[in-house]
Tab-separated table of N, CA and C in Angstrom:
chain	number	residue	atom	x	y	z
A	1	MET	N	0.842	-1.182	0.000
A	1	MET	CA	0.000	0.000	0.000
A	1	MET	C	0.882	1.238	0.000
A	2	SER	N	0.662	2.113	-0.940
A	2	SER	CA	1.477	3.305	-1.095
A	2	SER	C	0.799	4.494	-0.420
A	3	VAL	N	1.584	5.267	0.333
A	3	VAL	CA	1.064	6.447	0.995
A	3	VAL	C	1.772	7.663	0.408
A	4	SER	N	0.990	8.656	0.018
A	4	SER	CA	1.597	9.843	-0.599
A	4	SER	C	2.350	10.656	0.439
A	5	LYS	N	3.283	11.465	-0.047
A	5	LYS	CA	4.060	12.318	0.860
A	5	LYS	C	3.160	13.308	1.592
A	6	LYS	N	2.151	13.796	0.904
A	6	LYS	CA	1.248	14.764	1.513
A	6	LYS	C	0.542	14.169	2.722
A	7	GLU	N	0.095	12.924	2.618
A	7	GLU	CA	-0.598	12.261	3.720
A	7	GLU	C	0.369	11.763	4.780
A	8	ASN	N	1.611	11.593	4.416
A	8	ASN	CA	2.582	11.017	5.323
A	8	ASN	C	3.656	12.047	5.683
A	9	VAL	N	3.241	13.275	5.947
A	9	VAL	CA	4.167	14.365	6.176
A	9	VAL	C	5.038	14.152	7.403
A	10	PHE	N	4.534	13.479	8.435
A	10	PHE	CA	5.303	13.314	9.660
A	10	PHE	C	6.310	12.172	9.577
A	11	VAL	N	6.067	11.201	8.728
A	11	VAL	CA	7.042	10.137	8.531
A	11	VAL	C	8.205	10.647	7.699
A	12	ALA	N	7.922	11.530	6.743
A	12	ALA	CA	8.968	12.068	5.879
A	12	ALA	C	9.917	12.976	6.653
A	13	SER	N	9.410	13.639	7.669
A	13	SER	CA	10.233	14.542	8.467
A	13	SER	C	10.549	13.882	9.807
A	14	ARG	N	11.786	13.805	10.146
A	14	ARG	CA	12.181	13.109	11.374
A	14	ARG	C	11.868	13.928	12.612
A	15	PHE	N	11.982	15.269	12.518
A	15	PHE	CA	11.819	16.106	13.689
A	15	PHE	C	10.635	17.047	13.492
A	16	VAL	N	9.567	16.791	14.219
A	16	VAL	CA	8.378	17.625	14.151
A	16	VAL	C	8.018	18.009	15.570
A	17	LEU	N	7.826	19.292	15.779
A	17	LEU	CA	7.426	19.752	17.105
A	17	LEU	C	6.017	19.254	17.413
A	18	PRO	N	5.754	18.870	18.652
A	18	PRO	CA	4.419	18.366	19.013
A	18	PRO	C	3.300	19.352	18.691
A	19	GLU	N	3.559	20.650	18.880
A	19	GLU	CA	2.497	21.629	18.597
A	19	GLU	C	2.209	21.734	17.099
A	20	HIS	N	3.226	21.508	16.249
A	20	HIS	CA	2.992	21.509	14.798
A	20	HIS	C	2.187	20.287	14.388
A	21	ARG	N	2.510	19.161	14.977
A	21	ARG	CA	1.769	17.930	14.686
A	21	ARG	C	0.312	18.084	15.122
A	22	GLU	N	0.100	18.667	16.306
A	22	GLU	CA	-1.256	18.872	16.825
A	22	GLU	C	-2.052	19.807	15.921
A	23	MET	N	-1.407	20.879	15.442
A	23	MET	CA	-2.070	21.822	14.561
A	23	MET	C	-2.435	21.147	13.233
A	24	TYR	N	-1.536	20.351	12.694
A	24	TYR	CA	-1.806	19.635	11.450
A	24	TYR	C	-2.982	18.676	11.623
A	25	LEU	N	-2.988	17.915	12.706
A	25	LEU	CA	-4.073	16.970	12.950
A	25	LEU	C	-5.394	17.692	13.177
A	26	SER	N	-5.346	18.845	13.820
A	26	SER	CA	-6.546	19.649	14.016
A	26	SER	C	-7.109	20.120	12.677
A	27	MET	N	-6.226	20.527	11.768
A	27	MET	CA	-6.675	20.948	10.439
A	27	MET	C	-7.305	19.779	9.685
A	28	ARG	N	-6.753	18.585	9.836
A	28	ARG	CA	-7.313	17.398	9.185
A	28	ARG	C	-8.704	17.083	9.749
A	29	GLU	N	-8.899	17.291	11.046
A	29	GLU	CA	-10.205	17.083	11.661
A	29	GLU	C	-11.217	18.096	11.128
A	30	ASP	N	-10.774	19.336	10.921
A	30	ASP	CA	-11.665	20.364	10.390
A	30	ASP	C	-12.180	20.011	9.005
A	31	ASP	N	-11.408	19.263	8.237
A	31	ASP	CA	-11.836	18.846	6.899
A	31	ASP	C	-13.039	17.908	6.953
A	32	LYS	N	-13.257	17.258	8.086
A	32	LYS	CA	-14.357	16.307	8.243
A	32	LYS	C	-15.658	16.986	8.653
A	33	LEU	N	-15.618	18.262	9.016
A	33	LEU	CA	-16.810	18.973	9.461
A	33	LEU	C	-17.737	19.265	8.278
A	34	VAL	N	-19.041	19.222	8.551
A	34	VAL	CA	-20.048	19.426	7.498
A	34	VAL	C	-21.079	20.447	7.974
A	35	PRO	N	-21.726	21.154	7.038
A	35	PRO	CA	-22.818	22.052	7.438
A	35	PRO	C	-24.043	21.242	7.845
A	36	MET	N	-24.914	21.862	8.625
A	36	MET	CA	-26.129	21.173	9.051
A	36	MET	C	-27.026	20.925	7.839
A	37	PRO	N	-27.488	19.688	7.666
A	37	PRO	CA	-28.380	19.392	6.535
A	37	PRO	C	-29.699	20.162	6.661
A	38	ILE	N	-30.236	20.561	5.533
A	38	ILE	CA	-31.522	21.256	5.502
A	38	ILE	C	-32.594	20.219	5.215
A	39	LEU	N	-33.587	20.149	6.105
A	39	LEU	CA	-34.642	19.145	5.991
A	39	LEU	C	-35.968	19.802	5.645
A	40	GLU	N	-36.814	19.056	4.980
A	40	GLU	CA	-38.156	19.521	4.641
A	40	GLU	C	-39.057	19.400	5.873
A	41	GLN	N	-40.100	20.204	5.908
A	41	GLN	CA	-41.022	20.211	7.042
A	41	GLN	C	-41.666	18.840	7.264
A	42	ASP	N	-42.004	18.127	6.191
A	42	ASP	CA	-42.632	16.818	6.355
A	42	ASP	C	-41.671	15.797	6.965
A	43	GLU	N	-40.365	15.922	6.690
A	43	GLU	CA	-39.375	15.044	7.310
A	43	GLU	C	-39.313	15.294	8.813
A	44	LEU	N	-39.295	16.581	9.195
A	44	LEU	CA	-39.259	16.934	10.615
A	44	LEU	C	-40.492	16.416	11.349
A	45	GLU	N	-41.645	16.563	10.734
A	45	GLU	CA	-42.882	16.076	11.344
A	45	GLU	C	-42.857	14.559	11.492
A	46	SER	N	-42.300	13.877	10.513
A	46	SER	CA	-42.174	12.423	10.578
A	46	SER	C	-41.260	12.009	11.734
A	47	PHE	N	-40.134	12.712	11.908
A	47	PHE	CA	-39.221	12.415	13.021
A	47	PHE	C	-39.920	12.600	14.359
A	48	HIS	N	-40.664	13.714	14.500
A	48	HIS	CA	-41.360	13.989	15.756
A	48	HIS	C	-42.414	12.928	16.039
A	49	TYR	N	-43.126	12.503	15.007
A	49	TYR	CA	-44.120	11.445	15.177
A	49	TYR	C	-43.454	10.143	15.631
A	50	GLN	N	-42.343	9.777	14.961
A	50	GLN	CA	-41.639	8.542	15.322
A	50	GLN	C	-41.137	8.592	16.764
A	51	LEU	N	-40.636	9.747	17.192
A	51	LEU	CA	-40.131	9.885	18.554
A	51	LEU	C	-41.254	9.751	19.586
A	52	ARG	N	-42.369	10.418	19.333
A	52	ARG	CA	-43.511	10.306	20.256
A	52	ARG	C	-44.030	8.875	20.296
A	53	ASP	N	-44.114	8.235	19.134
A	53	ASP	CA	-44.596	6.859	19.063
A	53	ASP	C	-43.645	5.901	19.785
A	54	ALA	N	-42.342	6.081	19.602
A	54	ALA	CA	-41.359	5.223	20.265
A	54	ALA	C	-41.428	5.386	21.778
A	55	GLY	N	-41.653	6.597	22.248
A	55	GLY	CA	-41.795	6.822	23.682
A	55	GLY	C	-43.066	6.213	24.230
A	56	ARG	N	-44.146	6.324	23.482
A	56	ARG	CA	-45.447	5.808	23.919
A	56	ARG	C	-45.487	4.280	23.861
A	57	GLU	N	-44.949	3.699	22.794
A	57	GLU	CA	-45.012	2.248	22.594
A	57	GLU	C	-43.802	1.502	23.150
A	58	ASN	N	-42.835	2.240	23.678
A	58	ASN	CA	-41.686	1.653	24.371
A	58	ASN	C	-40.811	0.776	23.472
A	59	TYR	N	-40.396	1.312	22.322
A	59	TYR	CA	-39.434	0.597	21.476
A	59	TYR	C	-38.240	1.500	21.174
A	60	ALA	N	-37.130	0.878	20.828
A	60	ALA	CA	-35.881	1.611	20.610
A	60	ALA	C	-35.822	2.209	19.209
A	61	VAL	N	-35.112	3.325	19.119
A	61	VAL	CA	-34.879	3.987	17.834
A	61	VAL	C	-33.410	4.405	17.754
A	62	ALA	N	-32.958	4.641	16.537
A	62	ALA	CA	-31.628	5.211	16.307
A	62	ALA	C	-31.841	6.653	15.874
A	63	ILE	N	-31.249	7.568	16.623
A	63	ILE	CA	-31.378	8.993	16.308
A	63	ILE	C	-30.030	9.504	15.813
A	64	THR	N	-30.068	10.207	14.692
A	64	THR	CA	-28.879	10.877	14.171
A	64	THR	C	-29.115	12.367	14.299
A	65	TRP	N	-28.143	13.067	14.876
A	65	TRP	CA	-28.266	14.509	15.024
A	65	TRP	C	-26.958	15.185	14.662
A	66	TRP	N	-27.080	16.475	14.394
A	66	TRP	CA	-25.930	17.282	13.996
A	66	TRP	C	-25.455	18.054	15.216
A	67	LYS	N	-24.154	18.043	15.447
A	67	LYS	CA	-23.575	18.729	16.606
A	67	LYS	C	-22.611	19.803	16.111
A	68	ARG	N	-22.883	21.059	16.477
A	68	ARG	CA	-22.058	22.197	16.041
A	68	ARG	C	-20.667	22.096	16.656
A	69	GLU	N	-19.646	22.307	15.821
A	69	GLU	CA	-18.264	22.298	16.286
A	69	GLU	C	-17.680	23.703	16.212
A	70	LYS	N	-17.547	24.247	14.966
A	70	LYS	CA	-17.046	25.616	14.823
A	70	LYS	C	-17.375	26.180	13.450
A	71	ASN	N	-17.491	27.508	13.414
A	71	ASN	CA	-17.750	28.247	12.174
A	71	ASN	C	-18.968	27.744	11.415
A	72	GLY	N	-20.030	27.383	12.124
A	72	GLY	CA	-21.242	26.907	11.474
A	72	GLY	C	-21.147	25.509	10.907
A	73	LEU	N	-20.055	24.813	11.190
A	73	LEU	CA	-19.872	23.440	10.739
A	73	LEU	C	-19.904	22.513	11.946
A	74	GLY	N	-20.160	21.248	11.683
A	74	GLY	CA	-20.219	20.298	12.784
A	74	GLY	C	-20.088	18.873	12.313
A	75	THR	N	-20.413	17.959	13.211
A	75	THR	CA	-20.342	16.533	12.925
A	75	THR	C	-21.708	15.910	13.170
A	76	THR	N	-21.903	14.736	12.640
A	76	THR	CA	-23.135	14.010	12.925
A	76	THR	C	-22.848	12.948	13.978
A	77	CYS	N	-23.794	12.791	14.878
A	77	CYS	CA	-23.703	11.799	15.950
A	77	CYS	C	-24.892	10.858	15.806
A	78	ARG	N	-24.700	9.621	16.237
A	78	ARG	CA	-25.784	8.640	16.142
A	78	ARG	C	-25.824	7.838	17.428
A	79	MET	N	-27.034	7.600	17.928
A	79	MET	CA	-27.201	6.852	19.165
A	79	MET	C	-28.475	6.018	19.075
A	80	TRP	N	-28.392	4.806	19.576
A	80	TRP	CA	-29.509	3.871	19.576
A	80	TRP	C	-29.980	3.706	21.004
A	81	GLY	N	-31.284	3.844	21.226
A	81	GLY	CA	-31.790	3.656	22.585
A	81	GLY	C	-33.289	3.857	22.666
A	82	LYS	N	-33.770	3.882	23.897
A	82	LYS	CA	-35.191	4.027	24.196
A	82	LYS	C	-35.501	5.498	24.434
A	83	VAL	N	-36.580	5.975	23.823
A	83	VAL	CA	-37.012	7.358	24.042
A	83	VAL	C	-37.686	7.404	25.408
A	84	GLU	N	-36.995	8.009	26.355
A	84	GLU	CA	-37.489	8.087	27.728
A	84	GLU	C	-38.456	9.245	27.912
A	85	TRP	N	-38.179	10.362	27.221
A	85	TRP	CA	-39.009	11.548	27.409
A	85	TRP	C	-38.853	12.472	26.207
A	86	VAL	N	-39.943	13.082	25.779
A	86	VAL	CA	-39.911	14.125	24.763
A	86	VAL	C	-40.396	15.397	25.437
A	87	ASP	N	-39.502	16.333	25.663
A	87	ASP	CA	-39.829	17.592	26.330
A	87	ASP	C	-40.143	18.633	25.259
A	88	THR	N	-41.420	18.912	25.071
A	88	THR	CA	-41.826	19.842	24.018
A	88	THR	C	-41.542	21.290	24.392
A	89	ASN	N	-41.456	21.604	25.684
A	89	ASN	CA	-41.160	22.986	26.103
A	89	ASN	C	-39.721	23.374	25.784
A	90	SER	N	-38.767	22.521	26.159
A	90	SER	CA	-37.366	22.835	25.868
A	90	SER	C	-36.911	22.218	24.546
A	91	ARG	N	-37.822	21.498	23.877
A	91	ARG	CA	-37.573	20.883	22.567
A	91	ARG	C	-36.353	19.965	22.584
A	92	LYS	N	-36.372	19.015	23.529
A	92	LYS	CA	-35.299	18.026	23.650
A	92	LYS	C	-35.897	16.641	23.821
A	93	VAL	N	-35.096	15.650	23.408
A	93	VAL	CA	-35.482	14.247	23.535
A	93	VAL	C	-34.480	13.582	24.471
A	94	LYS	N	-35.005	12.842	25.444
A	94	LYS	CA	-34.136	12.097	26.359
A	94	LYS	C	-34.038	10.666	25.838
A	95	LEU	N	-32.834	10.280	25.412
A	95	LEU	CA	-32.590	8.949	24.865
A	95	LEU	C	-31.787	8.155	25.886
A	96	LEU	N	-32.252	6.962	26.186
A	96	LEU	CA	-31.674	6.141	27.241
A	96	LEU	C	-31.116	4.846	26.665
A	97	THR	N	-29.841	4.548	27.006
A	97	THR	CA	-29.230	3.266	26.653
A	97	THR	C	-28.835	2.569	27.943
A	98	ASP	N	-28.226	1.393	27.832
A	98	ASP	CA	-27.775	0.681	29.024
A	98	ASP	C	-26.682	1.449	29.759
A	99	GLU	N	-25.856	2.198	29.043
A	99	GLU	CA	-24.710	2.875	29.635
A	99	GLU	C	-24.853	4.384	29.754
A	100	ASP	N	-25.782	4.992	29.034
A	100	ASP	CA	-25.764	6.440	28.910
A	100	ASP	C	-27.168	7.016	28.809
A	101	VAL	N	-27.270	8.300	29.154
A	101	VAL	CA	-28.482	9.085	28.937
A	101	VAL	C	-28.057	10.320	28.159
A	102	GLN	N	-28.775	10.631	27.103
A	102	GLN	CA	-28.405	11.770	26.258
A	102	GLN	C	-29.640	12.621	25.995
A	103	TRP	N	-29.531	13.928	26.260
A	103	TRP	CA	-30.574	14.870	25.868
A	103	TRP	C	-30.196	15.423	24.507
A	104	ILE	N	-31.061	15.227	23.522
A	104	ILE	CA	-30.773	15.637	22.147
A	104	ILE	C	-31.739	16.756	21.757
A	105	PRO	N	-31.219	17.914	21.348
A	105	PRO	CA	-32.099	18.999	20.892
A	105	PRO	C	-32.880	18.569	19.644
A	106	MET	N	-34.175	18.751	19.665
A	106	MET	CA	-35.029	18.322	18.547
A	106	MET	C	-34.703	19.062	17.252
A	107	ASP	N	-34.220	20.284	17.369
A	107	ASP	CA	-33.916	21.086	16.176
A	107	ASP	C	-32.670	20.606	15.443
A	108	THR	N	-31.888	19.716	16.065
A	108	THR	CA	-30.667	19.232	15.425
A	108	THR	C	-30.805	17.806	14.893
A	109	ILE	N	-31.967	17.171	15.121
A	109	ILE	CA	-32.171	15.801	14.671
A	109	ILE	C	-32.312	15.777	13.147
A	110	ILE	N	-31.510	14.890	12.509
A	110	ILE	CA	-31.555	14.821	11.048
A	110	ILE	C	-32.035	13.455	10.551
A	111	ASP	N	-32.212	12.478	11.467
A	111	ASP	CA	-32.741	11.182	11.057
A	111	ASP	C	-33.199	10.393	12.280
A	112	VAL	N	-34.272	9.634	12.109
A	112	VAL	CA	-34.779	8.732	13.141
A	112	VAL	C	-35.131	7.422	12.459
A	113	ARG	N	-34.587	6.328	12.977
A	113	ARG	CA	-34.851	4.978	12.418
A	113	ARG	C	-35.329	4.059	13.534
A	114	SER	N	-36.358	3.290	13.235
A	114	SER	CA	-36.827	2.318	14.232
A	114	SER	C	-36.331	0.928	13.920
């Protein structure tokens, strides 16, 4: 397997300061950031219906949401669990797994799968 010099900049150079390496890796992470997807109103309504139904009928769902990182860009996160609570006042969903509890803002949800 061949690795280009551009991708293998630290192997090509024997002496790299830790702060330069950290800055380079940070820039590579920034390349992975994406803008928040724009969803249609019917998609959002479908997600809200699925979340309420999953909470009422007690079945697990996989929720994908967008998390802001910097400069209006972010990453997508995904979690599978039971919808414990849908708080319509603060517009958050409480998702419960065996190990974790996560409050997910409803305005950042980009997909719900049962």
